[in-house]
Structures are given as C-alpha cells and as structure tokens.
Amino acid sequence: MKPISSIAANVQASTTMALDSLYKEMKANGVDVLGFAAGEPDFPTPDHIKYAGIDAIVNNQTTYTPPSGTVTLKKAVCKRMKEDLGLDYTPAQIVCTSGAKHCVYIALRVLINPGDEVVLPAPYWVSYAELIRMVGGVPVSVVAGEAEDFKLTAQRLEAAITPKTKAIILNNPSNPTGMLYSREELTALAEVAVRHDLYIVSDEIYYQLVYDGNEFVSVASLGEEVKKRTLLINGVSKSYAMTGWRLGFIACEANIAKVASNYLSHSTGNPCSISQAAAAAALSGPQETVESMRRAFEERRNYMVQRINAIPGVSCIQPEGAFYVMMNISELIGKTLHGTLIRNADDFGDVFLREGLVCIVPCTGFGIDGFLRWSYATSMENIVKGMDRLEKFLSE
Ligand code: PMP
Ligand code: GLU
C-alpha cells in the first residue's frame, strides 16, 4: 500500500494527554498513584452554566448553528473581552470553535503556507509545535530559560526572525511556566512583530488566572497596529471549569474570521450547540465562581512553591498565573535515584512515577530539558500528598 501522508505520520501524541491517560489507567488498575499531569481544573462546571446547557437541550437548541457560532455567543464573547480586557470586537470578528486547541489549529491553518516559520518561545505547550507542523509550517523554537523568568525578550525574538517568518505564538500566562508578561515586555515584543510584519497568535486562555494582584495585559490592547495582526485565542475550559464542553474562540480581523469560518464550514461545522449556549451563560452571567477558583489556585500555588523549594535537590521559581509549576531538577542530573541513573527529565519522570507513584510531565516535550511540570489544578489534599511523596522519594 502507498504510505499515508508523511505530515500525518510524523504527528506525535500529546505528552500531557498520554501521561494523563497512563495515570488514569494505573489508577483504574488499583495503583495508588497521584496525577499532576493534566492541566484541568478539578472543580465542577458551575451550576448556572450546567443549567444553561440543560435548558438548551430542553428548548431544542440542538440543531446546526452558523459554523463559527451563534450571534448570542459571539455577543457574549465581545462583552467579556470589553469588560475584562478593554477590547472592542464585533461579532463578525469572533470565530467559535470546538476548544481553544482547535482555535490554535484554525488560526495556523489560516495564516501558514507550507515552509512558513513560526517563532515559538520554549518551554512551550506541547501542542503548539505539532500544530505548526500539522499545517506544513516550521516551528522555530527560541529558548527562554529560567534565568530569564521563562520569558522571550525582544532581542531573542529579533534574532530568530528570517524572511520566512510569518508569525509568533505567545501564550500569556504561560503553560507550562505560569509566567506572565508585563505591559513593557509585551510592548517590546509587539514592536518587533509590527516592524517585521508578523502575525501574533496570542493564546490568553489563562488570563483570568493571575496571582499576587498582578495586572493582565492582552497584547491586542497595545494599539490598533498590534490588534489587527493579532489572532487572540481564548476559551471557557480553564476559567469556568468546562474542559469537556469543548468551546474556544478567536478574536481577529473580520476578513480573517471569514476565512476561518469557511474552514470550519467544511471540517467540524459548528461547535456543539449545547456547549455554545452554556458558554454564552458562562461569559455573560455572574463571574464570582471565576474569582473563587482563582483564589483556590493561588493558595495551592503558594503551598506547592514553598514545599518544592524546601526539598533538597529540586527548586522552582514562583509562577504568576495559570496553574503550573516548573520544577528544576538540574542538580539531580547524573545522580542515581532508586537504582535509575537520571540523565534527563524523562528519566526522572519515569522513576518518580514507578517508584514515587506520582505522575508529572517531563518538559522535554515542551522544548526544554532539566524541568518537570506540576499542575496544581487538583485538590489541596492531593498536593500535600504529592509533595510528601516527592520529599520521601528524594530522601531515600
Ligand atoms: N492553550 C493552552 C495554553 C492550554 O494549556 C490549553 C489546555 N489544553 C489549551 C489551549 C486548550 O484548551 P481547550 O480545552 O479549550 O482546547
Ligand atoms: N492544557 C492541558 C495541559 O497542558 C490539558 C492537556 C492538553 O490539552 O494538552 O495539561
């Protein structure tokens, strides 16, 4: 038989998804394992949102909608963007898809020709690199390490640009690092993007999860010139605990939104009509649950960071948003733990899972070695147990 598409054959499974599945399988087999791999809120979807979904079913909102979403949902998106981020968008500039992951795919589909380069600050969320390749683009990873607070600088961005560069992906606050770009840092990056005529794919799905009273600034708010080249990606998964509902959205120039909508009309069609109704309720209804979940995450972050930094051999810097901590294990490289030589983060992740019974994500899949990612989107009880297991694992 002829070979299948080489682009498809080279797609790697998502490390975060693969590890989460492994953890769930171990648990189902009765192993007392703790999972910190998936970045998925442990809270239930708030009741008023669930009931909006139920109402949509009862009221027969169970038919096709326009491919890029209902006007009601698009208006709710515009309202939230205005209230939270000071951004003016019209419904014609909004494209609703089956999750923010799908938004990234559609955004890249619309922007990228085969061979176009996309600058990707590393460590990056594992799906970005694969998605760029899936559309025929070339990911150009630029390391922004712990010494730079895991943040890309304008100089590094500038140095990575070639005549083939089409876009940059920004993720603020970041998965996996939890770091937040300040207004000044974003302004410097945006200036380079404008000067080199680059598109900015800005994934801001964690914007409501920011700690220590820090200000969140959307890159699209830095002026019209920046806004018109930005494809702003957001969704309801993280802030409203709606990961399974699969609803995300892009805000961009209307002509780009139109092309994205054409793509959707031939692929997924509209995102689930019931999820659209629930998401509209999430975005336009009371926002108190967002704040109570944010406070819970902040408390968990404080505890996890303090525990990790008190355990010899590992360390972390304090993240400012999202729900991830990057644990630095560089001191342990070359040492033997529980009979296993630790050559890299993968070795650590493997032996920590087998012997320590804790599942965390090695950051090799995120374009950087020497770190593992903990998600603190899990109960405080689990976090306490996880930290106790780490301490015990490293002291034996
Ligand atoms: N972007 C980032 C940075 C994420 O961490 C996630 C979580 N999977 C997504 C996008 C996708 O979210 P969704 O569930 O809306 O597809
Ligand atoms: N964004 C989450 C994570 O990084 C969910 C898993 C995924 O979609 O990759 O763990």
Short mmCIF file of C-alpha atoms and ligand atoms in Angstrom, two decimals:
data_model
loop_
_atom_site.label_atom_id
_atom_site.label_comp_id
_atom_site.label_asym_id
_atom_site.label_seq_id
_atom_site.Cartn_x
_atom_site.Cartn_y
_atom_site.Cartn_z
CA MET A 1 0.00 0.00 0.00
CA LYS A 2 1.10 3.55 -0.57
CA PRO A 3 2.33 5.36 2.57
CA ILE A 4 -0.10 7.61 4.37
CA SER A 5 0.55 11.35 4.49
CA SER A 6 4.06 11.98 5.81
CA ILE A 7 2.81 15.04 7.70
CA ALA A 8 0.21 12.91 9.49
CA ALA A 9 2.59 10.01 10.09
CA ASN A 10 5.01 12.33 11.87
CA VAL A 11 2.47 13.76 14.33
CA GLN A 12 3.43 12.78 17.87
CA ALA A 13 0.85 12.04 20.56
CA SER A 14 0.44 14.84 23.10
CA THR A 15 2.72 14.15 26.11
CA THR A 16 0.26 15.74 28.51
CA MET A 17 -2.64 13.67 27.20
CA ALA A 18 -0.52 10.49 27.05
CA LEU A 19 0.68 10.87 30.65
CA ASP A 20 -2.78 11.68 31.91
CA SER A 21 -4.11 8.55 30.19
CA LEU A 22 -1.30 6.46 31.71
CA TYR A 23 -2.09 7.84 35.17
CA LYS A 24 -5.79 7.08 34.73
CA GLU A 25 -5.01 3.56 33.54
CA MET A 26 -2.75 2.90 36.55
CA LYS A 27 -5.42 4.21 38.89
CA ALA A 28 -8.09 2.05 37.23
CA ASN A 29 -5.80 -0.93 37.82
CA GLY A 30 -5.80 -0.19 41.54
CA VAL A 31 -2.38 1.51 41.79
CA ASP A 32 -2.25 4.26 44.43
CA VAL A 33 -0.82 6.82 42.01
CA LEU A 34 -1.26 10.62 42.17
CA GLY A 35 -1.76 12.60 38.97
CA PHE A 36 -0.41 16.11 38.36
CA ALA A 37 -0.03 15.75 34.60
CA ALA A 38 -3.15 17.25 33.07
CA GLY A 39 -3.86 20.92 33.35
CA GLU A 40 -7.54 20.50 34.02
CA PRO A 41 -9.49 22.25 36.80
CA ASP A 42 -10.74 19.79 39.42
CA PHE A 43 -13.81 21.96 40.09
CA PRO A 44 -17.19 21.06 38.60
CA THR A 45 -18.68 23.37 35.98
CA PRO A 46 -20.70 25.98 37.97
CA ASP A 47 -24.41 25.17 38.29
CA HIS A 48 -25.81 28.15 36.36
CA ILE A 49 -23.69 27.11 33.38
CA LYS A 50 -24.77 23.48 33.59
CA TYR A 51 -28.42 24.56 33.69
CA ALA A 52 -27.93 26.75 30.62
CA GLY A 53 -26.78 23.59 28.83
CA ILE A 54 -29.79 21.65 30.08
CA ASP A 55 -32.14 24.46 29.04
CA ALA A 56 -30.58 24.44 25.56
CA ILE A 57 -31.44 20.75 25.21
CA VAL A 58 -34.97 21.16 26.58
CA ASN A 59 -35.60 24.16 24.29
CA ASN A 60 -34.38 22.27 21.25
CA GLN A 61 -31.24 24.27 20.65
CA THR A 62 -29.96 21.05 19.19
CA THR A 63 -29.63 21.96 15.54
CA TYR A 64 -26.82 23.30 13.36
CA THR A 65 -25.72 26.85 14.06
CA PRO A 66 -23.57 29.06 11.82
CA PRO A 67 -20.15 27.32 11.57
CA SER A 68 -18.37 29.99 13.60
CA GLY A 69 -21.02 30.13 16.34
CA THR A 70 -24.31 31.78 17.28
CA VAL A 71 -24.73 35.54 17.44
CA THR A 72 -25.68 35.17 21.12
CA LEU A 73 -22.36 33.51 21.92
CA LYS A 74 -20.35 35.95 19.81
CA LYS A 75 -22.01 38.88 21.61
CA ALA A 76 -21.19 37.29 24.97
CA VAL A 77 -17.55 36.91 23.86
CA CYS A 78 -17.43 40.58 22.80
CA LYS A 79 -18.92 41.71 26.12
CA ARG A 80 -16.36 39.72 28.16
CA MET A 81 -13.45 40.97 26.04
CA LYS A 82 -14.62 44.55 26.53
CA GLU A 83 -15.22 44.27 30.28
CA ASP A 84 -12.11 42.27 31.13
CA LEU A 85 -9.57 43.41 28.57
CA GLY A 86 -10.88 46.76 27.29
CA LEU A 87 -11.00 45.35 23.75
CA ASP A 88 -13.60 46.32 21.15
CA TYR A 89 -14.59 43.48 18.85
CA THR A 90 -17.79 42.98 16.84
CA PRO A 91 -19.49 39.58 16.37
CA ALA A 92 -18.13 39.47 12.79
CA GLN A 93 -14.64 39.31 14.30
CA ILE A 94 -15.34 36.28 16.50
CA VAL A 95 -14.87 32.64 15.49
CA CYS A 96 -16.09 29.98 17.92
CA THR A 97 -14.56 26.51 17.65
CA SER A 98 -14.50 23.17 19.46
CA GLY A 99 -11.98 24.28 22.10
CA ALA A 100 -9.00 26.63 22.25
CA LYS A 101 -6.76 23.86 20.95
CA HIS A 102 -8.87 23.83 17.81
CA CYS A 103 -8.58 27.64 17.69
CA VAL A 104 -4.79 27.35 17.52
CA TYR A 105 -5.12 24.84 14.68
CA ILE A 106 -7.58 27.00 12.74
CA ALA A 107 -5.53 30.17 13.33
CA LEU A 108 -2.40 28.46 11.97
CA ARG A 109 -4.37 26.95 9.07
CA VAL A 110 -5.49 30.43 8.06
CA LEU A 111 -2.04 32.04 8.39
CA ILE A 112 0.54 29.48 7.30
CA ASN A 113 1.75 28.45 3.85
CA PRO A 114 4.00 25.38 3.59
CA GLY A 115 7.51 26.30 4.74
CA ASP A 116 6.49 29.44 6.68
CA GLU A 117 8.32 29.76 10.00
CA VAL A 118 6.56 30.36 13.30
CA VAL A 119 8.57 31.57 16.29
CA LEU A 120 7.76 29.61 19.41
CA PRO A 121 9.20 30.60 22.80
CA ALA A 122 10.36 27.47 24.70
CA PRO A 123 9.33 25.98 27.02
CA TYR A 124 6.05 25.82 25.10
CA TRP A 125 2.80 23.91 25.45
CA VAL A 126 3.42 20.65 23.62
CA SER A 127 0.60 21.04 21.09
CA TYR A 128 1.94 24.25 19.52
CA ALA A 129 4.94 22.62 17.85
CA GLU A 130 2.86 19.74 16.50
CA LEU A 131 0.09 22.05 15.28
CA ILE A 132 2.60 24.20 13.38
CA ARG A 133 3.96 21.07 11.67
CA MET A 134 0.45 19.77 11.00
CA VAL A 135 -0.26 22.81 8.83
CA GLY A 136 3.07 22.49 6.99
CA GLY A 137 4.83 25.25 8.93
CA VAL A 138 8.23 25.16 10.60
CA PRO A 139 8.42 25.76 14.36
CA VAL A 140 11.41 27.91 15.30
CA SER A 141 11.91 27.33 18.98
CA VAL A 142 13.65 30.09 20.92
CA VAL A 143 14.65 29.14 24.43
CA ALA A 144 13.55 31.49 27.19
CA GLY A 145 15.04 29.79 30.22
CA GLU A 146 14.62 30.05 33.96
CA ALA A 147 17.28 32.79 34.18
CA GLU A 148 15.01 34.98 32.01
CA ASP A 149 11.95 34.02 34.07
CA PHE A 150 10.98 31.83 31.10
CA LYS A 151 10.13 34.94 29.07
CA LEU A 152 11.09 35.69 25.50
CA THR A 153 12.91 39.00 25.07
CA ALA A 154 12.59 41.32 22.09
CA GLN A 155 16.29 40.74 21.28
CA ARG A 156 15.87 36.96 21.16
CA LEU A 157 12.74 37.31 19.03
CA GLU A 158 14.51 39.64 16.63
CA ALA A 159 17.44 37.21 16.30
CA ALA A 160 15.10 34.34 15.36
CA ILE A 161 13.36 36.19 12.52
CA THR A 162 14.17 35.27 8.91
CA PRO A 163 12.49 36.27 5.63
CA LYS A 164 10.31 33.15 6.06
CA THR A 165 8.94 34.12 9.48
CA LYS A 166 5.19 34.56 9.32
CA ALA A 167 4.02 34.56 12.91
CA ILE A 168 4.88 34.25 16.57
CA ILE A 169 2.93 32.30 19.16
CA LEU A 170 2.61 33.96 22.55
CA ASN A 171 1.00 32.23 25.49
CA ASN A 172 0.31 34.57 28.36
CA PRO A 173 0.11 33.50 31.19
CA SER A 174 2.13 30.54 30.01
CA ASN A 175 1.58 26.83 30.05
CA PRO A 176 3.93 25.23 31.19
CA THR A 177 5.79 28.00 33.05
CA GLY A 178 2.96 30.03 34.62
CA MET A 179 4.86 33.23 33.84
CA LEU A 180 3.11 36.48 32.98
CA TYR A 181 4.40 39.12 30.56
CA SER A 182 4.28 42.71 31.82
CA ARG A 183 2.97 45.57 29.71
CA GLU A 184 6.55 46.71 28.97
CA GLU A 185 7.72 43.24 27.95
CA LEU A 186 4.74 42.76 25.66
CA THR A 187 5.17 46.21 24.14
CA ALA A 188 8.78 45.40 23.25
CA LEU A 189 7.77 42.08 21.62
CA ALA A 190 4.86 43.68 19.76
CA GLU A 191 7.13 46.40 18.40
CA VAL A 192 9.35 43.73 16.81
CA ALA A 193 6.32 41.89 15.42
CA VAL A 194 4.96 45.05 13.82
CA ARG A 195 8.34 46.10 12.41
CA HIS A 196 8.81 42.66 10.79
CA ASP A 197 5.17 42.41 9.68
CA LEU A 198 4.46 39.26 11.72
CA TYR A 199 1.13 37.92 12.87
CA ILE A 200 0.76 37.31 16.60
CA VAL A 201 -1.16 34.22 17.67
CA SER A 202 -1.81 35.12 21.29
CA ASP A 203 -3.21 32.31 23.42
CA GLU A 204 -4.61 34.00 26.53
CA ILE A 205 -6.71 31.12 27.83
CA TYR A 206 -5.33 31.58 31.37
CA TYR A 207 -5.85 35.36 31.55
CA GLN A 208 -8.32 35.17 34.44
CA LEU A 209 -5.88 33.08 36.48
CA VAL A 210 -3.32 35.68 37.55
CA TYR A 211 -1.95 35.98 41.10
CA ASP A 212 -0.42 38.45 43.57
CA GLY A 213 -2.68 41.23 42.30
CA ASN A 214 -0.71 41.39 39.03
CA GLU A 215 -2.21 43.18 36.06
CA PHE A 216 -3.02 41.08 32.99
CA VAL A 217 -2.44 42.89 29.70
CA SER A 218 -3.73 41.47 26.43
CA VAL A 219 -1.26 42.04 23.62
CA ALA A 220 -4.20 43.11 21.42
CA SER A 221 -4.77 46.10 23.71
CA LEU A 222 -1.42 47.65 22.77
CA GLY A 223 -2.78 49.70 19.86
CA GLU A 224 -4.59 49.25 16.56
CA GLU A 225 -1.48 48.23 14.62
CA VAL A 226 -0.87 45.33 17.03
CA LYS A 227 -4.54 44.40 17.35
CA LYS A 228 -5.10 44.00 13.62
CA ARG A 229 -2.25 41.47 13.29
CA THR A 230 -3.26 39.56 16.44
CA LEU A 231 -5.36 36.40 16.43
CA LEU A 232 -6.45 36.37 20.05
CA ILE A 233 -7.32 32.92 21.36
CA ASN A 234 -9.41 32.22 24.39
CA GLY A 235 -11.93 29.75 25.73
CA VAL A 236 -14.01 28.57 28.65
CA SER A 237 -12.10 25.40 29.61
CA LYS A 238 -9.88 26.80 32.33
CA SER A 239 -11.67 29.75 33.95
CA TYR A 240 -15.12 28.15 34.01
CA ALA A 241 -14.02 24.53 34.56
CA MET A 242 -15.50 23.46 31.22
CA THR A 243 -12.78 21.31 29.64
CA GLY A 244 -15.20 18.63 28.41
CA TRP A 245 -17.63 21.07 26.79
CA ARG A 246 -15.08 21.93 24.07
CA LEU A 247 -15.58 25.58 23.37
CA GLY A 248 -12.97 28.15 22.39
CA PHE A 249 -12.91 31.34 20.36
CA ILE A 250 -10.67 33.52 18.23
CA ALA A 251 -10.98 37.31 18.01
CA CYS A 252 -9.34 38.82 14.93
CA GLU A 253 -9.86 40.99 11.86
CA ALA A 254 -13.20 40.27 10.15
CA ASN A 255 -11.58 39.14 6.85
CA ILE A 256 -9.50 36.54 8.73
CA ALA A 257 -12.57 35.46 10.73
CA LYS A 258 -14.41 34.89 7.46
CA VAL A 259 -11.68 32.58 6.12
CA ALA A 260 -11.57 30.70 9.44
CA SER A 261 -15.34 30.29 9.27
CA ASN A 262 -15.05 28.86 5.72
CA TYR A 263 -12.58 26.29 7.05
CA LEU A 264 -14.91 25.31 9.86
CA SER A 265 -17.84 25.03 7.47
CA HIS A 266 -16.06 22.14 5.71
CA SER A 267 -14.47 20.45 8.71
CA THR A 268 -16.13 20.39 12.13
CA GLY A 269 -19.06 22.60 11.19
CA ASN A 270 -20.28 24.48 14.24
CA PRO A 271 -19.09 23.71 17.75
CA CYS A 272 -21.71 21.80 19.80
CA SER A 273 -24.86 23.95 20.03
CA ILE A 274 -25.45 22.97 23.67
CA SER A 275 -21.90 23.93 24.63
CA GLN A 276 -22.37 27.25 22.85
CA ALA A 277 -25.42 28.03 24.98
CA ALA A 278 -23.55 27.05 28.16
CA ALA A 279 -20.50 29.10 27.18
CA ALA A 280 -22.69 32.14 26.48
CA ALA A 281 -24.08 31.79 30.01
CA ALA A 282 -20.56 31.42 31.41
CA LEU A 283 -19.32 34.57 29.69
CA SER A 284 -22.34 36.80 30.21
CA GLY A 285 -23.54 35.54 33.62
CA PRO A 286 -22.17 36.07 37.14
CA GLN A 287 -18.36 35.90 37.35
CA GLU A 288 -17.97 35.12 41.09
CA THR A 289 -17.01 31.49 40.50
CA VAL A 290 -14.05 32.58 38.39
CA GLU A 291 -12.69 34.56 41.33
CA SER A 292 -13.27 31.80 43.88
CA MET A 293 -11.45 29.25 41.70
CA ARG A 294 -8.65 31.76 41.10
CA ARG A 295 -8.20 32.24 44.85
CA ALA A 296 -8.09 28.48 45.41
CA PHE A 297 -5.42 28.10 42.70
CA GLU A 298 -3.34 30.90 44.23
CA GLU A 299 -3.40 29.21 47.64
CA ARG A 300 -2.33 25.90 46.08
CA ARG A 301 0.46 27.59 44.14
CA ASN A 302 1.79 29.21 47.31
CA TYR A 303 1.87 25.88 49.11
CA MET A 304 3.46 23.94 46.24
CA VAL A 305 6.18 26.52 45.56
CA GLN A 306 7.11 26.73 49.23
CA ARG A 307 7.28 22.92 49.58
CA ILE A 308 9.34 22.36 46.41
CA ASN A 309 11.88 24.99 47.42
CA ALA A 310 12.22 23.41 50.88
CA ILE A 311 13.15 19.99 49.43
CA PRO A 312 16.88 19.46 48.75
CA GLY A 313 17.75 18.70 45.09
CA VAL A 314 14.82 20.49 43.45
CA SER A 315 13.71 24.11 43.12
CA CYS A 316 11.26 26.34 41.27
CA ILE A 317 10.62 30.00 40.60
CA GLN A 318 7.27 31.42 41.60
CA PRO A 319 4.79 31.37 38.70
CA GLU A 320 2.45 34.35 38.39
CA GLY A 321 -0.50 32.78 36.61
CA ALA A 322 -2.13 29.65 35.06
CA PHE A 323 -1.82 26.51 37.25
CA TYR A 324 1.62 25.06 36.63
CA VAL A 325 4.97 24.98 38.40
CA MET A 326 8.24 24.21 36.62
CA MET A 327 10.41 22.09 38.92
CA ASN A 328 14.14 22.39 38.22
CA ILE A 329 15.97 19.07 38.63
CA SER A 330 19.36 20.09 37.18
CA GLU A 331 21.09 19.25 40.50
CA LEU A 332 19.93 15.65 40.15
CA ILE A 333 21.25 15.07 36.62
CA GLY A 334 23.99 12.41 36.72
CA LYS A 335 22.82 11.05 40.09
CA THR A 336 21.20 7.66 40.66
CA LEU A 337 17.74 7.62 42.22
CA HIS A 338 16.13 4.35 43.27
CA GLY A 339 18.55 2.46 41.02
CA THR A 340 17.97 4.65 37.97
CA LEU A 341 20.61 6.96 36.51
CA ILE A 342 18.97 10.35 35.94
CA ARG A 343 20.23 11.56 32.58
CA ASN A 344 17.33 13.91 31.87
CA ALA A 345 13.83 14.94 32.91
CA ASP A 346 12.32 11.89 31.17
CA ASP A 347 14.36 9.55 33.40
CA PHE A 348 13.22 11.43 36.48
CA GLY A 349 9.57 11.40 35.39
CA ASP A 350 9.75 7.70 34.71
CA VAL A 351 11.31 6.62 38.02
CA PHE A 352 9.19 9.10 40.02
CA LEU A 353 6.08 7.51 38.50
CA ARG A 354 7.24 3.91 39.03
CA GLU A 355 8.81 4.28 42.47
CA GLY A 356 7.34 7.50 43.82
CA LEU A 357 3.84 6.87 42.43
CA VAL A 358 3.45 10.45 41.23
CA CYS A 359 2.75 11.43 37.63
CA ILE A 360 4.23 14.75 36.46
CA VAL A 361 5.24 15.91 32.98
CA PRO A 362 8.90 15.98 31.84
CA CYS A 363 9.42 19.20 29.90
CA THR A 364 11.38 17.58 27.08
CA GLY A 365 8.12 17.59 25.10
CA PHE A 366 7.89 21.31 25.89
CA GLY A 367 11.23 22.05 24.22
CA ILE A 368 13.42 22.24 27.33
CA ASP A 369 15.24 19.66 29.50
CA GLY A 370 16.02 19.68 33.22
CA PHE A 371 12.48 20.55 34.31
CA LEU A 372 9.23 18.75 35.08
CA ARG A 373 5.82 20.39 35.18
CA TRP A 374 3.43 20.01 38.10
CA SER A 375 -0.17 21.06 37.58
CA TYR A 376 -1.81 22.35 40.75
CA ALA A 377 -5.29 22.11 39.26
CA THR A 378 -6.01 19.37 41.77
CA SER A 379 -7.17 19.30 45.40
CA MET A 380 -5.01 20.66 48.22
CA GLU A 381 -5.19 17.19 49.77
CA ASN A 382 -3.57 15.67 46.66
CA ILE A 383 -0.99 18.42 46.54
CA VAL A 384 0.03 17.81 50.17
CA LYS A 385 0.32 14.06 49.46
CA GLY A 386 2.26 14.71 46.23
CA MET A 387 4.75 16.96 47.98
CA ASP A 388 5.15 14.42 50.82
CA ARG A 389 5.87 11.74 48.20
CA LEU A 390 8.42 13.94 46.47
CA GLU A 391 10.18 14.61 49.77
CA LYS A 392 10.24 10.91 50.66
CA PHE A 393 11.33 9.90 47.14
CA LEU A 394 14.30 12.26 47.21
CA SER A 395 15.37 11.45 50.76
CA GLU A 396 15.65 7.70 50.22
N1 PMP B 1 -3.92 26.62 25.18
C1 PMP B 1 -3.24 26.29 26.28
C2 PMP B 1 -2.03 27.07 26.63
C3 PMP B 1 -3.65 25.22 27.08
O1 PMP B 1 -2.95 24.91 28.17
C4 PMP B 1 -4.79 24.50 26.72
C5 PMP B 1 -5.22 23.35 27.60
N2 PMP B 1 -5.35 22.17 26.96
C6 PMP B 1 -5.46 24.88 25.57
C7 PMP B 1 -5.01 25.93 24.81
C8 PMP B 1 -6.65 24.15 25.05
O2 PMP B 1 -7.80 24.36 25.77
P1 PMP B 1 -9.20 23.77 25.26
O3 PMP B 1 -9.63 22.82 26.32
O4 PMP B 1 -10.11 24.95 25.16
O5 PMP B 1 -8.97 23.13 23.96
N1 GLU B 2 -3.69 22.06 28.58
C1 GLU B 2 -3.67 20.95 29.46
C2 GLU B 2 -2.25 20.50 29.74
O1 GLU B 2 -1.32 21.06 29.23
C3 GLU B 2 -4.56 19.82 29.04
C4 GLU B 2 -3.97 18.73 28.21
C5 GLU B 2 -3.79 19.14 26.79
O2 GLU B 2 -4.74 19.58 26.18
O3 GLU B 2 -2.66 19.03 26.34
O4 GLU B 2 -2.08 19.61 30.51
#
